[in-house]
Amino acid sequence: MKIQFWTPHLVYRTHLLIILLWLSIFGNVKISRAQDYDPQFFPIGVWSVKGDFRTVDDFLFDVNTAGTYHHTSFQNLHNGGFNAVFLSYDPIGYTLDTILDIAELYDVKVIASMQHLHEVIEQSGSQAVTDAEITQAILNDSIERLKRSPVVLGYFLYDEPIPSWIDMNTLQRAKNLLAQITSDAPHPILSTWHDEALMDELDSYLQPDVVMMVSYPFEDGDSIGDVSDYMPSYFSSMPDPPPYSDYINTVRERHCDSINRPMWVVLQAFGDVETPENGGYWRQVYPKELRLEVYLAVMQGAKGIWYFLYESEYPYLLGLLDESGQPTVRLIEVEDINEELNVLAGTLLKLRVFQDQSAVQSNRGEVKMHYDSTDTSHPKYVIAVNTDVNASQAIQITVNKNAIGYPVQGVENVYDHQAINYTETTDSISFTTVVEAGGGAVIRLSDTPLDIALQKNTQIRVYPNPTSDFLYIQHDFTSLISYEIKDMQGKLIMTDRFLNNNSPIDLRKMSPGVYRIAVKTEKGIFVQKFIKW
């Protein structure tokens, strides 16, 4: 699936002329690999494509328009649990400072698009270098600003290159040039890849610091929850594309594990707009299918998740926002998933897939054993995924004791720190965890006894319960961060941050009923049920 990028002729020509000057200065450079990459950052990002391409000029040259749009967009992303965004248009022009400043305000990392570099190099012979000198200052200022900015996560070079369609020497030269220009403030230089069969050849030219793998499994006509193909066969060199989960595992094994290179997965959060002129290849994704995509990806070792597409690219693709810019039910589901990922991110970043997966078995869904790469004793974890997108399931898991390598003294769900009862025999331990439709569970096999208070979830207490007006939180933590209140059907009723550790929660405007409150602390999220009179 190729994203359609529309850029005004003026911007393209500006790129073309200015890059010529770069080429005249730097010429041929040696390929550069290891750009600085922050291994402690787990991106939860979106592809941001402005649906009305006629207004892209305003983003580049109208500070007010760019400011208004990006304030709203980045604030919504931050509130929805996203921490990164890919800007599909090249962020060069008079509004660059505005965009980067707003991203920093809302703590959102940015991947800056440099997609015209290869086209510029191909066409450099037809332009006079002297023309580039006219706009030299604009480009230099832009690149310097990107290099200095704390929010730049990386530079995007090309979308899903296919060697038979593009001159790879030209693309390699573009990568070399960009690496040279940014060598004093390096960031990863990224491209998305969608076909594992082509990756060895692509890797020989581009040697990316992060494998950014694309997988869109929900083809038009597929049944709900069908992830038996990672991509429609039309877009794959393989006549029988492998299942989504297996494919991600193969990419990680062949292209990441041996050199400890992280893998980010770009997953399907879109569907084609079906019209007589545009039959489409993909159907729209159901909310629980998004959850399934995410948890299968992290089970297979993904160290970052990107949702394609945020804003609908009407009349072609429908994204997490509809064609009028309003949230869809898919975005609501994604925001819930993001809340879980933000809690789990620290654990997921340090996990590595255990080599012998025969050591873990389950009665349904998919499971995989991981180990903590930062701890010399390598504590073991199990990630379980419910592949049923229609109903919650109790997943029974059995783990071979020899594979664990130490006596297990506790089993807990990493997300909410709830203890899980387990039984053991001479050879194995067994336990059952209930996982919501399409969801996953990250489970720690502890070599030390779990904190008793933590097991019983008594580190917080809500009172008075029942209550008619205010709810208070009794706790033993250094600080309370935020809370969410949902009704028993899962509808979000209220969410906010705590002003201080003793702040009461005003419930006077809430209807009587039974609710759950999830309190986020520095040690995780704790859930309690309460009654509002």
XYZ file of C-alpha atoms in Angstrom:
533
model
C 0.000 0.000 0.000
C 1.595 3.227 -1.126
C 0.626 6.505 0.437
C -0.180 9.151 -2.128
C 1.905 12.251 -1.362
C 0.925 15.539 -2.960
C 3.368 18.425 -2.678
C 2.974 21.849 -4.332
C 5.232 22.489 -7.315
C 6.874 25.401 -5.556
C 7.945 23.246 -2.637
C 9.201 20.504 -4.934
C 11.238 22.995 -6.963
C 12.644 24.501 -3.781
C 13.818 21.026 -2.743
C 15.211 20.371 -6.183
C 17.272 23.518 -6.418
C 18.574 23.454 -2.898
C 19.653 19.831 -2.893
C 21.742 20.574 -5.969
C 23.807 22.903 -3.856
C 24.240 20.154 -1.282
C 25.406 17.771 -3.963
C 27.933 20.301 -5.242
C 29.306 20.704 -1.714
C 29.285 17.115 -0.436
C 29.493 15.018 -3.602
C 29.750 11.282 -3.049
C 29.935 10.148 0.556
C 30.443 6.804 2.243
C 27.399 4.962 3.477
C 26.657 5.692 7.116
C 24.960 3.169 9.386
C 24.600 3.608 13.132
C 22.690 6.803 13.686
C 21.775 7.616 17.263
C 18.648 5.752 18.289
C 17.042 5.997 21.708
C 16.401 2.398 22.816
C 14.340 3.667 25.743
C 11.619 5.134 23.522
C 8.657 3.034 22.419
C 6.899 4.989 19.654
C 3.098 4.869 19.617
C 2.557 6.851 16.471
C 0.297 7.717 13.569
C 0.708 8.486 9.911
C -0.713 11.998 9.677
C -2.042 12.845 6.224
C -4.080 15.996 5.702
C -7.174 14.917 3.802
C -7.584 18.131 1.799
C -4.308 18.280 -0.130
C -5.204 21.664 -1.603
C -4.395 23.275 1.727
C -0.922 21.785 2.149
C 0.526 25.125 0.956
C -0.924 26.689 4.095
C 0.968 24.255 6.320
C 4.228 25.285 4.718
C 3.840 29.019 4.350
C 1.002 30.245 6.613
C 2.056 30.298 10.269
C -1.457 30.967 11.573
C -3.055 28.104 9.656
C -0.262 25.713 10.587
C -0.396 26.818 14.222
C -4.152 26.369 14.571
C -4.193 22.994 12.846
C -1.207 21.498 14.660
C -2.224 22.789 18.087
C -5.513 20.924 17.757
C -4.014 17.848 16.109
C -1.028 17.387 18.438
C -3.079 18.087 21.544
C -5.587 15.420 20.494
C -2.768 12.979 19.787
C -1.174 13.627 23.173
C -4.503 13.209 24.967
C -5.090 9.971 23.047
C -1.858 8.391 24.249
C 0.169 8.893 21.059
C 3.774 10.020 21.440
C 4.895 10.220 17.801
C 3.656 11.369 14.404
C 4.825 11.005 10.835
C 4.207 14.137 8.779
C 3.561 13.032 5.209
C 4.418 16.424 3.717
C 7.986 17.701 3.837
C 8.083 20.061 6.858
C 10.127 22.751 5.145
C 8.977 26.316 4.875
C 8.195 29.260 7.068
C 6.016 27.194 9.442
C 8.658 24.645 10.457
C 9.480 26.374 13.748
C 5.776 26.539 14.566
C 5.233 22.818 13.940
C 8.270 21.723 15.955
C 7.476 24.063 18.850
C 3.910 22.746 19.082
C 5.153 19.147 18.933
C 7.514 19.897 21.818
C 4.688 21.548 23.769
C 2.595 18.376 23.571
C 5.554 15.977 23.916
C 5.026 14.415 20.485
C 8.036 13.164 18.511
C 8.125 13.869 14.774
C 9.455 11.903 11.817
C 10.392 14.483 9.198
C 9.765 13.538 5.589
C 12.654 13.845 3.112
C 10.982 11.859 0.350
C 11.953 13.998 -2.603
C 15.684 13.538 -2.112
C 15.992 10.626 -4.527
C 13.894 12.404 -7.185
C 16.026 15.503 -6.835
C 19.226 13.537 -7.392
C 17.763 11.819 -10.447
C 16.878 15.172 -12.005
C 19.868 17.195 -10.827
C 21.403 17.320 -14.281
C 18.555 19.439 -15.647
C 18.876 22.349 -13.199
C 21.515 25.044 -12.839
C 23.318 25.043 -9.506
C 23.141 28.821 -9.421
C 19.344 28.602 -9.085
C 19.813 26.753 -5.813
C 21.741 29.598 -4.281
C 18.578 31.728 -4.284
C 16.944 29.530 -1.659
C 20.047 28.274 0.107
C 19.241 30.036 3.362
C 15.748 28.522 3.623
C 17.002 24.962 3.393
C 19.991 25.459 5.631
C 17.784 26.999 8.293
C 15.291 24.136 7.995
C 17.859 21.367 8.258
C 19.631 23.078 11.133
C 16.314 23.496 12.926
C 15.492 19.809 12.464
C 18.918 18.784 13.731
C 18.600 20.953 16.832
C 15.043 20.004 17.695
C 14.520 17.584 20.608
C 11.297 16.283 19.029
C 12.773 14.922 15.789
C 12.665 11.127 15.992
C 14.047 10.448 12.530
C 14.133 11.347 8.841
C 11.899 9.497 6.399
C 13.580 8.689 3.117
C 11.191 6.553 1.054
C 7.894 4.710 1.308
C 8.058 0.965 0.527
C 10.845 0.925 -2.084
C 10.749 -1.898 -4.640
C 14.130 -2.466 -6.356
C 12.550 -3.270 -9.726
C 10.663 0.033 -9.663
C 13.325 2.419 -8.416
C 17.027 3.008 -8.963
C 18.451 1.747 -5.659
C 21.816 3.424 -6.297
C 20.012 6.756 -6.394
C 18.166 5.966 -3.183
C 21.394 4.878 -1.535
C 23.019 8.131 -2.607
C 20.123 10.072 -1.091
C 20.561 8.185 2.166
C 24.314 8.827 2.163
C 23.788 12.512 1.499
C 21.254 12.887 4.284
C 23.505 10.996 6.702
C 26.404 13.303 5.837
C 24.375 16.490 6.204
C 22.990 15.417 9.597
C 26.108 13.683 10.914
C 26.655 16.252 13.665
C 23.159 15.596 15.073
C 22.182 12.141 13.816
C 18.738 10.588 13.867
C 17.651 7.297 12.286
C 17.031 7.470 8.529
C 13.889 5.453 7.899
C 11.993 3.759 5.098
C 8.949 1.528 5.322
C 9.275 -1.999 3.949
C 6.369 -4.254 3.034
C 7.898 -7.366 1.475
C 10.317 -9.571 3.433
C 11.466 -11.256 0.228
C 13.029 -7.952 -0.866
C 14.606 -7.017 2.441
C 18.070 -8.495 1.933
C 18.525 -6.434 -1.217
C 17.056 -3.308 0.380
C 19.233 -3.777 3.440
C 22.381 -3.972 1.322
C 21.643 -0.483 -0.001
C 20.026 1.320 2.942
C 21.137 -0.436 6.150
C 18.440 1.205 8.291
C 18.857 1.536 12.034
C 15.234 0.511 12.567
C 13.187 -1.961 10.507
C 9.862 -0.208 9.891
C 7.668 -3.061 8.669
C 4.285 -2.549 7.003
C 1.511 -5.153 7.299
C -2.118 -4.598 6.259
C -3.931 -7.946 6.692
C -7.629 -7.108 6.275
C -8.398 -7.523 2.606
C -11.755 -6.730 1.072
C -13.950 -9.792 1.594
C -12.026 -11.164 4.599
C -14.089 -12.343 7.550
C -13.853 -10.542 10.888
C -10.603 -11.366 12.674
C -9.000 -13.055 9.664
C -5.247 -12.399 9.840
C -4.277 -15.390 7.689
C -2.473 -13.103 5.186
C -0.168 -10.281 6.213
C -1.005 -8.422 2.986
C -3.186 -8.984 -0.094
C -1.269 -11.110 -2.598
C -1.436 -8.275 -5.132
C 1.012 -6.286 -2.989
C 3.365 -9.138 -2.113
C 5.968 -10.959 -4.183
C 4.795 -14.171 -2.471
C 1.867 -15.892 -4.231
C 0.619 -17.173 -0.855
C 1.380 -14.445 1.718
C 2.026 -15.841 5.229
C -0.173 -15.033 8.234
C 0.258 -11.640 9.898
C 1.778 -12.991 13.110
C 4.166 -15.417 11.388
C 5.293 -12.739 8.974
C 6.266 -10.292 11.726
C 8.119 -13.083 13.510
C 10.043 -13.916 10.310
C 11.051 -10.297 9.763
C 12.340 -10.015 13.321
C 14.245 -13.310 13.202
C 15.924 -12.667 9.865
C 16.583 -8.953 9.960
C 16.658 -7.779 13.585
C 17.728 -10.340 16.184
C 21.297 -11.006 15.065
C 22.270 -7.319 15.077
C 19.934 -6.219 17.885
C 18.036 -3.900 15.544
C 14.564 -2.793 16.694
C 11.451 -3.443 14.639
C 8.530 -1.026 14.396
C 5.280 -2.313 12.896
C 3.031 -0.098 10.765
C -0.389 -1.698 11.041
C -3.710 -1.314 9.276
C -6.020 1.275 10.810
C -7.762 2.186 7.555
C -10.099 0.894 4.909
C -10.704 1.823 1.301
C -13.543 4.150 0.413
C -15.566 1.903 -1.856
C -16.982 3.775 -4.824
C -17.657 2.711 -8.423
C -14.365 4.377 -9.368
C -12.417 2.958 -6.417
C -13.262 -0.650 -5.628
C -10.396 -0.928 -3.160
C -8.286 -3.782 -1.832
C -8.843 -3.409 1.904
C -11.978 -3.380 3.985
C -12.431 -1.200 7.042
C -10.895 -2.502 10.265
C -13.116 -3.390 13.209
C -12.067 -1.963 16.608
C -11.090 -5.296 18.187
C -9.061 -6.180 15.085
C -6.870 -3.163 15.824
C -6.272 -4.559 19.287
C -5.400 -7.940 17.770
C -2.892 -6.368 15.351
C -1.157 -4.524 18.182
C -0.855 -7.441 20.586
C 0.282 -9.911 17.940
C 2.972 -7.399 16.933
C 4.291 -6.890 20.477
C 4.103 -10.643 21.112
C 6.403 -11.079 18.112
C 8.867 -8.508 19.442
C 7.805 -5.130 18.017
C 9.433 -2.163 19.780
C 7.098 0.436 18.321
C 3.577 0.645 16.900
C 2.408 2.964 14.110
C -1.196 3.290 12.973
C -1.832 3.982 9.314
C -3.954 6.126 8.843
C -4.923 8.979 11.207
C -6.798 11.474 9.043
C -8.940 10.101 6.243
C -7.493 10.601 2.792
C -10.889 11.067 1.205
C -12.079 9.888 -1.320
C -9.476 7.108 -1.153
C -8.929 5.898 2.405
C -10.826 6.179 5.685
C -8.652 6.527 8.771
C -9.055 6.885 12.534
C -10.716 10.250 11.933
C -13.620 10.277 9.499
C -13.778 12.459 6.384
C -15.078 15.389 8.461
C -12.256 15.079 10.984
C -14.343 13.508 13.770
C -13.163 10.532 15.875
C -14.366 7.104 14.785
C -15.064 4.095 17.009
C -11.672 2.802 15.862
C -9.907 5.819 17.338
C -11.712 5.311 20.654
C -10.466 1.718 20.726
C -6.946 2.791 19.761
C -6.822 5.319 22.601
C -7.678 2.530 25.046
C -4.950 0.362 23.509
C -2.481 3.257 23.759
C -3.181 3.645 27.455
C -2.176 0.012 27.914
C 0.910 0.361 25.707
C 2.102 3.403 27.642
C 2.005 1.350 30.845
C 3.654 -1.691 29.228
C 6.243 0.158 27.108
C 9.082 0.015 29.643
C 8.702 -3.741 29.950
C 8.256 -4.370 26.220
C 11.435 -2.481 25.348
C 13.631 -4.741 27.466
C 12.052 -8.033 26.397
C 13.576 -10.357 23.809
C 11.860 -13.371 22.272
C 12.960 -16.642 23.895
C 14.570 -19.039 21.437
C 12.809 -22.270 22.423
C 9.080 -21.604 22.067
C 8.217 -25.288 22.562
C 8.570 -24.536 26.271
C 5.246 -22.680 26.398
C 1.850 -24.036 25.367
C -1.727 -22.757 25.501
C -5.210 -24.111 24.874
C -6.184 -21.246 22.547
C -4.921 -18.013 21.019
C -1.178 -17.440 20.613
C 1.516 -17.331 23.296
C 5.218 -16.603 23.276
C 7.894 -16.632 25.952
C 10.252 -13.669 26.354
C 13.156 -12.866 28.635
C 14.417 -9.649 30.217
C 17.559 -8.669 28.306
C 18.611 -6.096 30.927
C 18.760 -8.533 33.860
C 21.594 -11.071 34.033
C 19.253 -13.647 35.557
C 16.948 -13.179 32.526
C 13.540 -13.253 34.240
C 10.942 -14.829 31.974
C 7.713 -13.362 30.655
C 4.820 -14.799 28.661
C 2.793 -12.707 26.218
C -0.602 -14.238 25.472
C -2.957 -13.033 22.735
C -6.651 -13.802 22.394
C -7.139 -14.205 18.637
C -10.920 -14.270 19.062
C -12.087 -10.712 18.281
C -15.681 -11.481 19.286
C -15.377 -12.535 22.925
C -13.093 -12.644 25.958
C -11.385 -15.992 26.474
C -9.751 -17.808 29.380
C -6.318 -18.831 28.093
C -4.697 -21.756 29.917
C -0.899 -21.578 29.748
C 1.691 -24.206 30.655
C 5.420 -23.436 30.839
C 8.267 -25.951 31.109
C 10.276 -25.382 34.297
C 13.607 -26.215 32.659
C 13.122 -23.368 30.188
C 12.392 -20.909 32.987
C 15.642 -21.745 34.745
C 14.653 -20.683 38.264
C 11.970 -21.504 40.854
C 8.847 -19.460 40.141
C 7.518 -17.789 43.293
C 4.790 -15.651 41.763
C 2.926 -14.942 38.522
C 1.525 -11.489 37.780
C -0.086 -9.458 35.026
C 2.377 -6.649 34.270
C -0.333 -4.158 33.268
C -2.299 -4.034 36.514
C 0.066 -5.973 38.831
C -2.659 -8.473 39.605
C -1.392 -11.810 40.927
C -2.380 -14.875 38.911
C -2.959 -18.172 40.683
C -0.812 -21.004 39.357
C -0.208 -24.687 39.939
C 2.970 -26.640 39.448
C 4.105 -30.174 38.808
C 7.585 -31.642 38.725
C 8.095 -30.410 35.166
C 5.868 -27.383 34.633
C 3.781 -24.540 35.987
C 0.275 -23.756 34.732
C -2.018 -20.771 35.069
C -5.078 -19.236 33.419
C -5.615 -15.627 32.424
C -8.748 -14.054 30.981
C -8.004 -11.851 27.965
C -10.490 -9.538 26.295
C -11.514 -9.941 22.660
C -8.494 -9.386 20.408
C -6.396 -8.355 23.390
C -3.220 -9.509 25.051
C -1.629 -10.019 28.433
C 2.003 -9.551 29.432
C 2.714 -11.925 32.314
C 5.805 -11.995 34.524
C 7.115 -15.224 36.051
C 8.706 -13.874 39.219
C 11.699 -15.458 40.929
C 10.819 -13.675 44.184
C 7.558 -13.578 46.148
C 5.147 -10.916 44.930
C 4.367 -8.033 47.244
C 1.346 -9.225 49.256
C -0.311 -5.820 49.223
C 0.215 -5.647 45.481
C -1.267 -9.094 44.959
C -4.430 -8.130 46.757
C -4.557 -4.728 45.059
C -4.842 -2.992 48.432
C -2.315 -0.259 47.723
C -5.265 1.959 46.849
C -8.690 2.215 48.468
C -11.538 4.430 47.357
C -13.836 5.907 49.997
C -16.544 6.550 50.943
C -18.029 3.688 48.950
C -20.897 4.141 48.146
C -20.737 7.927 47.779
C -23.043 10.660 46.559
C -20.623 13.531 45.973
C -16.841 13.147 46.365
C -14.532 10.156 46.074
C -11.160 10.019 47.884
C -8.149 7.806 47.207
C -6.185 6.232 50.053
C -2.792 5.044 48.868
C 0.864 4.369 49.688
C 2.449 5.828 46.558
C 4.800 8.757 46.065
C 2.347 10.339 43.670
C -0.949 9.774 41.903
C -0.791 10.637 38.207
C -4.242 10.394 36.633
C -7.514 8.509 36.704
C -10.283 7.232 34.437
C -13.829 6.369 35.435
C -15.826 4.008 33.215
C -19.266 2.498 33.564
C -19.717 -1.267 33.598
C -20.156 -1.316 29.811
C -16.712 0.254 29.384
C -17.907 3.736 28.400
C -15.520 6.479 29.539
C -17.322 8.814 31.939
C -14.554 10.987 33.331
C -10.776 11.329 33.113
C -8.338 13.829 34.579
C -4.945 14.277 36.203
C -4.546 14.594 39.976
C -3.595 18.076 41.133
C -2.036 16.604 44.265
C -2.006 13.358 46.231
C -5.059 14.300 48.275
C -7.307 15.682 45.550
C -10.918 14.482 45.877
C -12.819 13.535 42.736
C -16.065 15.421 42.231
C -18.835 12.969 41.236
C -21.817 15.243 41.745
C -22.634 15.481 38.038
C -22.465 11.722 37.477
C -25.585 9.581 37.295
C -26.177 6.958 40.005
C -24.733 3.557 39.162
C -21.810 1.152 39.486
C -18.447 2.296 38.067
C -14.797 1.318 37.853
C -11.995 3.789 38.534
C -8.497 3.127 37.170
C -5.836 5.072 39.075
C -2.449 5.500 37.389
C 0.569 5.632 39.706
C 4.321 5.380 39.284
C 4.014 1.611 39.895
C 1.231 0.922 37.452
C -2.542 1.153 37.192
C -4.885 -0.029 39.936
C -8.600 -0.582 39.434
C -11.383 -0.395 42.026
C -15.150 -0.628 41.759
C -17.422 1.904 43.477
C -21.088 2.886 43.673
C -22.442 6.382 43.050
C -25.797 7.034 44.812
